[in-house]
Short mmCIF file of C-alpha atoms in Angstrom, two decimals:
data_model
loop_
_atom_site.label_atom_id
_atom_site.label_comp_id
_atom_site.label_asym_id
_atom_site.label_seq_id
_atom_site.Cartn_x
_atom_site.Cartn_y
_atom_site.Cartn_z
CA UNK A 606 97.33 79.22 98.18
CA UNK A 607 99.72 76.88 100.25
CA UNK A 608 98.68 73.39 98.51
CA UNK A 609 99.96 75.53 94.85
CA UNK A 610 103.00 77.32 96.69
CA UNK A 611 105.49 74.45 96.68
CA UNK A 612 105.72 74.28 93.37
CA UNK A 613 105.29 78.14 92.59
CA UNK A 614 108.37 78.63 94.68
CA UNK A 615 110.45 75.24 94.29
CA UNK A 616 112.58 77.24 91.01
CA UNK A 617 113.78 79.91 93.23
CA UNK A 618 114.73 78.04 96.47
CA UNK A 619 118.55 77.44 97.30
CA UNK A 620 118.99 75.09 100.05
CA UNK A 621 122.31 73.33 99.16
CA UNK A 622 124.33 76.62 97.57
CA UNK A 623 127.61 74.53 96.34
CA UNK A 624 126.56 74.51 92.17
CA UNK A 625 124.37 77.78 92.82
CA UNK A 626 125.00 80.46 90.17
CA UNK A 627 123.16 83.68 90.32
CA UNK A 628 123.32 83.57 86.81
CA UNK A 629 121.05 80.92 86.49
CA UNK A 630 117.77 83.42 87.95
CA UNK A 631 116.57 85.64 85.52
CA UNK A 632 115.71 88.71 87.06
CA UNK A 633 113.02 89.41 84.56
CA UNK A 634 111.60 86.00 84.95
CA UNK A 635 107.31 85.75 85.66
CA UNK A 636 107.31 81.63 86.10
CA UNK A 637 103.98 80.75 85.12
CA UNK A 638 102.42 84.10 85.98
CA UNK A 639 101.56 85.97 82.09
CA UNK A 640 99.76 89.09 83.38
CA UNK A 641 99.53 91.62 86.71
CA UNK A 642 95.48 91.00 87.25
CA UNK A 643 96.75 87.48 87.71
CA UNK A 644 99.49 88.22 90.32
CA UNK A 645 97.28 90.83 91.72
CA UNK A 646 94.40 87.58 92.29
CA UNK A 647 96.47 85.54 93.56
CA UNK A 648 98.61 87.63 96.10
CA UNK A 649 94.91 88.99 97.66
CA UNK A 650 94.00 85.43 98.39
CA UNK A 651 97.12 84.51 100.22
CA UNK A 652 96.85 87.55 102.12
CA UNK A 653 93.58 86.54 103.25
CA UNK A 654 95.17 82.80 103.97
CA UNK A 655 97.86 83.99 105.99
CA UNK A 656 95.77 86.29 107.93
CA UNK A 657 94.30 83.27 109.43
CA UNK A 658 97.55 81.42 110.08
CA UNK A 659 99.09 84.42 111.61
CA UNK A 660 95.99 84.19 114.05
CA UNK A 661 96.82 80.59 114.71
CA UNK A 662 100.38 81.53 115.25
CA UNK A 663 100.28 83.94 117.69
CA UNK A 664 97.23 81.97 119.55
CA UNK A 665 99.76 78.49 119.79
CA UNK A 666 102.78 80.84 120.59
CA UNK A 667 105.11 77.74 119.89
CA UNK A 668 106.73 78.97 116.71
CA UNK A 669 108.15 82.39 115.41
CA UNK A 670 109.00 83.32 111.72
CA UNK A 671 111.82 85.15 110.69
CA UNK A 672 112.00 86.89 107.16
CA UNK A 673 115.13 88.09 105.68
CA UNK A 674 115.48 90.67 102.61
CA UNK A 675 118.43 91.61 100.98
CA UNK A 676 118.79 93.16 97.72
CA UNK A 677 120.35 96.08 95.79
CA UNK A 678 119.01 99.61 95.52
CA UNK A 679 115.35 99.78 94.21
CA UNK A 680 115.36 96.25 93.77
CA UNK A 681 111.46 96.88 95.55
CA UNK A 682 111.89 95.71 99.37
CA UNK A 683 110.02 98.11 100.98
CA UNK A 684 107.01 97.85 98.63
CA UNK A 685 107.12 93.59 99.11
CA UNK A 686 106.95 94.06 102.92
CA UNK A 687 104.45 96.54 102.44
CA UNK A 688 102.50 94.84 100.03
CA UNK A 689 102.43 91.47 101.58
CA UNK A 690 102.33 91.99 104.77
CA UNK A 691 99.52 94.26 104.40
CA UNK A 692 96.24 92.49 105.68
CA UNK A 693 98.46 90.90 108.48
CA UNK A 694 98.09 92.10 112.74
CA UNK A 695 100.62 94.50 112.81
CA UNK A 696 100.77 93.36 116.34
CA UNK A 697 101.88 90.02 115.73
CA UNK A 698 104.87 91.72 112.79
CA UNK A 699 107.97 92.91 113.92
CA UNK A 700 109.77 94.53 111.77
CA UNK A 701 113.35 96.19 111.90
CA UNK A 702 115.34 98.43 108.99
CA UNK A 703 118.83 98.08 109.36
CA UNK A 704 120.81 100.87 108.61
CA UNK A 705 124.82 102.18 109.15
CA UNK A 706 125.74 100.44 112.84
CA UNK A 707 125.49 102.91 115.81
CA UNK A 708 128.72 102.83 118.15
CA UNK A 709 127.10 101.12 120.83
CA UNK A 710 126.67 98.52 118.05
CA UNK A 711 130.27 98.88 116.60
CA UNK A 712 131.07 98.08 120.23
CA UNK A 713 129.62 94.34 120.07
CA UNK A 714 130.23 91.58 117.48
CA UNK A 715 128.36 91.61 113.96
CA UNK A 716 125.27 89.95 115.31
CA UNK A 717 124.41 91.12 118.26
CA UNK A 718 122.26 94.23 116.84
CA UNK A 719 120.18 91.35 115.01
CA UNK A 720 120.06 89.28 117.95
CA UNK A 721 118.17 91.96 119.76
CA UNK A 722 115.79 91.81 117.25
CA UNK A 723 114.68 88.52 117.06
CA UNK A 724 110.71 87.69 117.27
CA UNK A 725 109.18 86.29 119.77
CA UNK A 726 107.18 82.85 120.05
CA UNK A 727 104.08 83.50 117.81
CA UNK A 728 105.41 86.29 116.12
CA UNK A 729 106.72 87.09 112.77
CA UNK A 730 109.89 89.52 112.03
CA UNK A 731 111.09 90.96 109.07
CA UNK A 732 114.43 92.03 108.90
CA UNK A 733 114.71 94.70 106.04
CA UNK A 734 118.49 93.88 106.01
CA UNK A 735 120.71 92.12 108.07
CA UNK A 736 123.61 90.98 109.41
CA UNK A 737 124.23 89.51 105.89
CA UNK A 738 125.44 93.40 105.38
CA UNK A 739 128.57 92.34 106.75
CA UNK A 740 129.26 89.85 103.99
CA UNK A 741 128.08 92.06 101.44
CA UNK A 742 128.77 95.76 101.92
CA UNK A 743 131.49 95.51 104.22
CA UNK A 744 132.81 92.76 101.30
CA UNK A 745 132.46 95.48 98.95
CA UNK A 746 134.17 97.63 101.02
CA UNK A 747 136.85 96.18 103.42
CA UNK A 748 137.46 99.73 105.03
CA UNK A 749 134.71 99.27 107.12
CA UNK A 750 136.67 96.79 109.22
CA UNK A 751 138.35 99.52 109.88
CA UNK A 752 135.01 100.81 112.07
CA UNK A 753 134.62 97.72 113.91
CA UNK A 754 137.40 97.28 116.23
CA UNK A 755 138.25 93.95 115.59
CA UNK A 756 141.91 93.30 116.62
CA UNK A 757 144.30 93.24 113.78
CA UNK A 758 145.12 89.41 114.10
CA UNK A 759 141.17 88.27 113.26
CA UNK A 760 141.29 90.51 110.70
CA UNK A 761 142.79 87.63 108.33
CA UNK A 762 142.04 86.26 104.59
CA UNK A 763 140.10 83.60 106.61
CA UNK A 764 137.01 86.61 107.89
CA UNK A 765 134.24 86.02 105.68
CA UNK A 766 134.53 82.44 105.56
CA UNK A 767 134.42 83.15 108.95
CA UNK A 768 132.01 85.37 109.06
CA UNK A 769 129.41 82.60 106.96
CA UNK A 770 129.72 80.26 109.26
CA UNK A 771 129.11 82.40 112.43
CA UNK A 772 125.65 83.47 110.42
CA UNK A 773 124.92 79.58 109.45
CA UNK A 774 125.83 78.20 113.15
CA UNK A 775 123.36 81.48 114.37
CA UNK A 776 120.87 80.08 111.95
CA UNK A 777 120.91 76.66 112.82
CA UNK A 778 120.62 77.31 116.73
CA UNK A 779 117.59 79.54 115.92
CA UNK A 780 116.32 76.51 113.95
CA UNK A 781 116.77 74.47 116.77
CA UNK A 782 114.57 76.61 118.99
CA UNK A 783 111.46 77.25 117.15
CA UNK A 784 112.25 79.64 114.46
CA UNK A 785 111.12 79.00 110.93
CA UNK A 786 114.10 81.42 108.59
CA UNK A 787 113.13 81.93 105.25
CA UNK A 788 115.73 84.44 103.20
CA UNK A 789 115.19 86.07 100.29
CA UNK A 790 117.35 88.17 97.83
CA UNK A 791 115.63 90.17 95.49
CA UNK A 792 117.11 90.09 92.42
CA UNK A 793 117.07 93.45 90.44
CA UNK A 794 118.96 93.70 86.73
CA UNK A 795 121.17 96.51 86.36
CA UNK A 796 119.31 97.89 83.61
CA UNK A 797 116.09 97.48 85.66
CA UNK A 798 117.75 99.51 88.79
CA UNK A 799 118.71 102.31 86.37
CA UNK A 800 114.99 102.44 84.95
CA UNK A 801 113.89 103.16 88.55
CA UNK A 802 117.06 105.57 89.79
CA UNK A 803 115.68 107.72 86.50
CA UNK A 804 112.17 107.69 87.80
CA UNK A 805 112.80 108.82 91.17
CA UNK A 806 114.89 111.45 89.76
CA UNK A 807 112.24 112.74 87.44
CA UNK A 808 109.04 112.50 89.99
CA UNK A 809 108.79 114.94 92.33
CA UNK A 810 107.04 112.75 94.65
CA UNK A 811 109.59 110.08 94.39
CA UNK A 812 112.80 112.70 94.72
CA UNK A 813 113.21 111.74 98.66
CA UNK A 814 113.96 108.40 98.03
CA UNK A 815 116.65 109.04 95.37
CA UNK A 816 120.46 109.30 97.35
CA UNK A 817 123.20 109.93 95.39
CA UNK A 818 125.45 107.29 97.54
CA UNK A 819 122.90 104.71 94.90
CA UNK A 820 124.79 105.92 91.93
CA UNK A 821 128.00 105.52 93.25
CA UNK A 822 127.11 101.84 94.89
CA UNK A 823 126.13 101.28 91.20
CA UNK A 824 129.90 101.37 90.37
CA UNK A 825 130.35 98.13 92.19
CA UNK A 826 127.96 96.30 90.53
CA UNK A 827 130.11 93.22 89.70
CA UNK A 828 131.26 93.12 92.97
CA UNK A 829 127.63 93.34 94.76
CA UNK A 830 126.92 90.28 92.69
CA UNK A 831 130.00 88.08 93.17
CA UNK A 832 129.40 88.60 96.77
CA UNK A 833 125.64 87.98 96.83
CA UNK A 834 126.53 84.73 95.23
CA UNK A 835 129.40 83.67 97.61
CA UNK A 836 127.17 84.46 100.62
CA UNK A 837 123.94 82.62 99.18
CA UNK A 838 126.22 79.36 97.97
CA UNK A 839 128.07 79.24 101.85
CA UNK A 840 124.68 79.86 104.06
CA UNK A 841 121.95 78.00 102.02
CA UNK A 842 120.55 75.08 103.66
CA UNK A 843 117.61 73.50 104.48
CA UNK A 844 116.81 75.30 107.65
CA UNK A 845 117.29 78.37 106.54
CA UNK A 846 116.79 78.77 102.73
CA UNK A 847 117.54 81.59 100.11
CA UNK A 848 115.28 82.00 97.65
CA UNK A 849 116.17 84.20 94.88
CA UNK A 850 113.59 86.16 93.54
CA UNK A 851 113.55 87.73 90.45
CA UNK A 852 112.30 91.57 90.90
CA UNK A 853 112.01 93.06 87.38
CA UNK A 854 108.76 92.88 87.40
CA UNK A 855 107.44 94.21 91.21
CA UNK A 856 103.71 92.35 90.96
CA UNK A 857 105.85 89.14 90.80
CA UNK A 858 107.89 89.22 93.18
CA UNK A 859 105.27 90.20 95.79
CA UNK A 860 103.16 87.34 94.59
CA UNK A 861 106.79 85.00 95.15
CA UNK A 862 107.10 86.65 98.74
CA UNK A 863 103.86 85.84 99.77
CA UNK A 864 103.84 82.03 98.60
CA UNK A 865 106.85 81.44 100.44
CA UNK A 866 105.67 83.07 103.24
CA UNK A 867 102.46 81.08 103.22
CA UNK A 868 104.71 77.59 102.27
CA UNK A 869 106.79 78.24 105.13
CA UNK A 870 103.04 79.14 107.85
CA UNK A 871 102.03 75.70 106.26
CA UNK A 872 105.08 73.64 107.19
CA UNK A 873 104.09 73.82 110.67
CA UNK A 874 100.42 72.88 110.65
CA UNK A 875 99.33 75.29 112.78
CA UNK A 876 95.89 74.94 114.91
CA UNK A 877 94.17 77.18 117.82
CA UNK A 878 95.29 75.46 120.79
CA UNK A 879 92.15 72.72 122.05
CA UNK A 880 90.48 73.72 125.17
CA UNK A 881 90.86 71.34 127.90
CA UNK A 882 87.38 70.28 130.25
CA UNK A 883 88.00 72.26 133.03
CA UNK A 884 88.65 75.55 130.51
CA UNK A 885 85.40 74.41 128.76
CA UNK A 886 83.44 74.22 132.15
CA UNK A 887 84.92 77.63 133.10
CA UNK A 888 83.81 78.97 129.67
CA UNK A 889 80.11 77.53 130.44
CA UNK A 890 80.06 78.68 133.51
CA UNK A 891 81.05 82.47 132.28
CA UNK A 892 78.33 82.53 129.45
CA UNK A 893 75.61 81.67 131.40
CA UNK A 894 76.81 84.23 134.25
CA UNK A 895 76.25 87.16 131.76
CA UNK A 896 73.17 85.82 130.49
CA UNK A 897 72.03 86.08 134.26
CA UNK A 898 73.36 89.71 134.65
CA UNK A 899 71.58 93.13 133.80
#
């Protein structure tokens, strides 16, 4: 799975965002995956391969992964963290749904609620949104400035270039210190969304996840996209890369999630730690103790 990743996922990586264009991603776009058994192969043996390495991550507790999704409505984040993360340790996954701030939250900077939610050493989090909300939605909408206290003289034309490169200097310290960022942004076309706002109005089962807020979001369409693309071209880099999946089809983009999940497990060559002599003596010494006993 890892050895064929890099090139399954090279396409859809952004790690320099200045002649990005989301334009250029077809959300409808398979790669060199033709069919679902396929995908459906493929994404149960890189389950099974980053089983192991999630063993080996936790047991070296040197590293921690950080996985960020952003996308619109329906675009299918819930069912790719679901999905993929599936056959993993739920106690080595951490994973956090962020969601309107609280006030205690309103009452600190943009990043503090994420801060709090970092994982540990040996641990993966998923971050099912982020503080890239406050480039996007509150970019959409500028009246929720209006919630977060900021005094009136920050709140200048200057704020969300601001804003990036807070998130990129945040990035690159948690770089520095051991944690391996990998962002993605599903991307869902507008016809697509529709197809699946239709279906969870017309399926009982899937009425509860249907909120008519969607609808009206769907009226800033345009918007949503020229600020997905400003954020993705000002905070790609190498540390902490975007990759822009496309999420038409939902049995490809949980095969994309998982090979650059399992790209990203590989980059740090990850072992059990070796047992020293005096461990191995101590080990010895143990087993043939409980042989002895009753």
């Amino acid at each position: 799975m890892a050895s064929l990743a890099e090139d399954f996922i090279a396409p859809y990586r952004v790690t320099d965002g200045k002649k990005f264009h989301l334009k250029s991603v077809d959300p409808a776009d398979t790669g060199e995956v033709r069919s679902k058994k396929t995908a459906r192969v493929w994404l149960e043996r890189g389950i099974e391969w980053m089983t192991e390495r999630q063993n080996m991550l936790y047991a070296q507790d040197r590293w921690s992964l950080l996985l960020v999704f952003q996308a619109m409505d329906a675009a299918g984040k819930d069912g790719a963290i679901r999905h993929v993360m599936s056959g993993l340790n739920p106690q080595g996954c951490q994973v956090f749904s962020f969601k309107a701030p609280s006030n205690e939250e309103l009452d600190h900077d943009f990043l503090w609620r994420s801060m709090k939610c970092l994982p540990e050493r040996g641990r993966i989090g998923i971050h099912n949104r982020s503080y890239y909300e406050e480039v996007l939605v509150a970019r959409v909408h500028p009246e929720i400035l209006d919630s977060q206290k900021l005094p009136n003289k920050l709140r200048t034309k200057q704020i969300w270039k601001q804003r990036y490169e807070s998130i990129s200097d945040f990035e690159r310290h948690l770089a520095r210190n051991g944690t391996v960022i990998r962002k993605f942004f599903l991307h869902v076309s507008r016809d697509e969304q529709k197809k699946r706002f239709m279906e969870r109005l017309s399926q009982p089962e899937k009425n509860w996840k249907f909120s008519s807020a969607d609808v009206r979001e769907r009226g800033f369409w345009d918007k949503y996209m020229a600020a997905y693309e400003d954020a993705i071209r000002a905070t790609a880099t190498p540390d902490a890369p975007w990759f822009v999946i496309p999420a038409d089809n939902k049995w490809f983009t949980r095969l994309m999630v998982a090979a650059v999940i399992a790209n990203a497990l590989d980059s740090l060559h990850l072992a059990y730690p070796k047992v020293s002599d005096a461990k191995r003596k101590e080990l010895k010494a143990a087993k043939e103790e409980l042989a002895a006993s009753d």
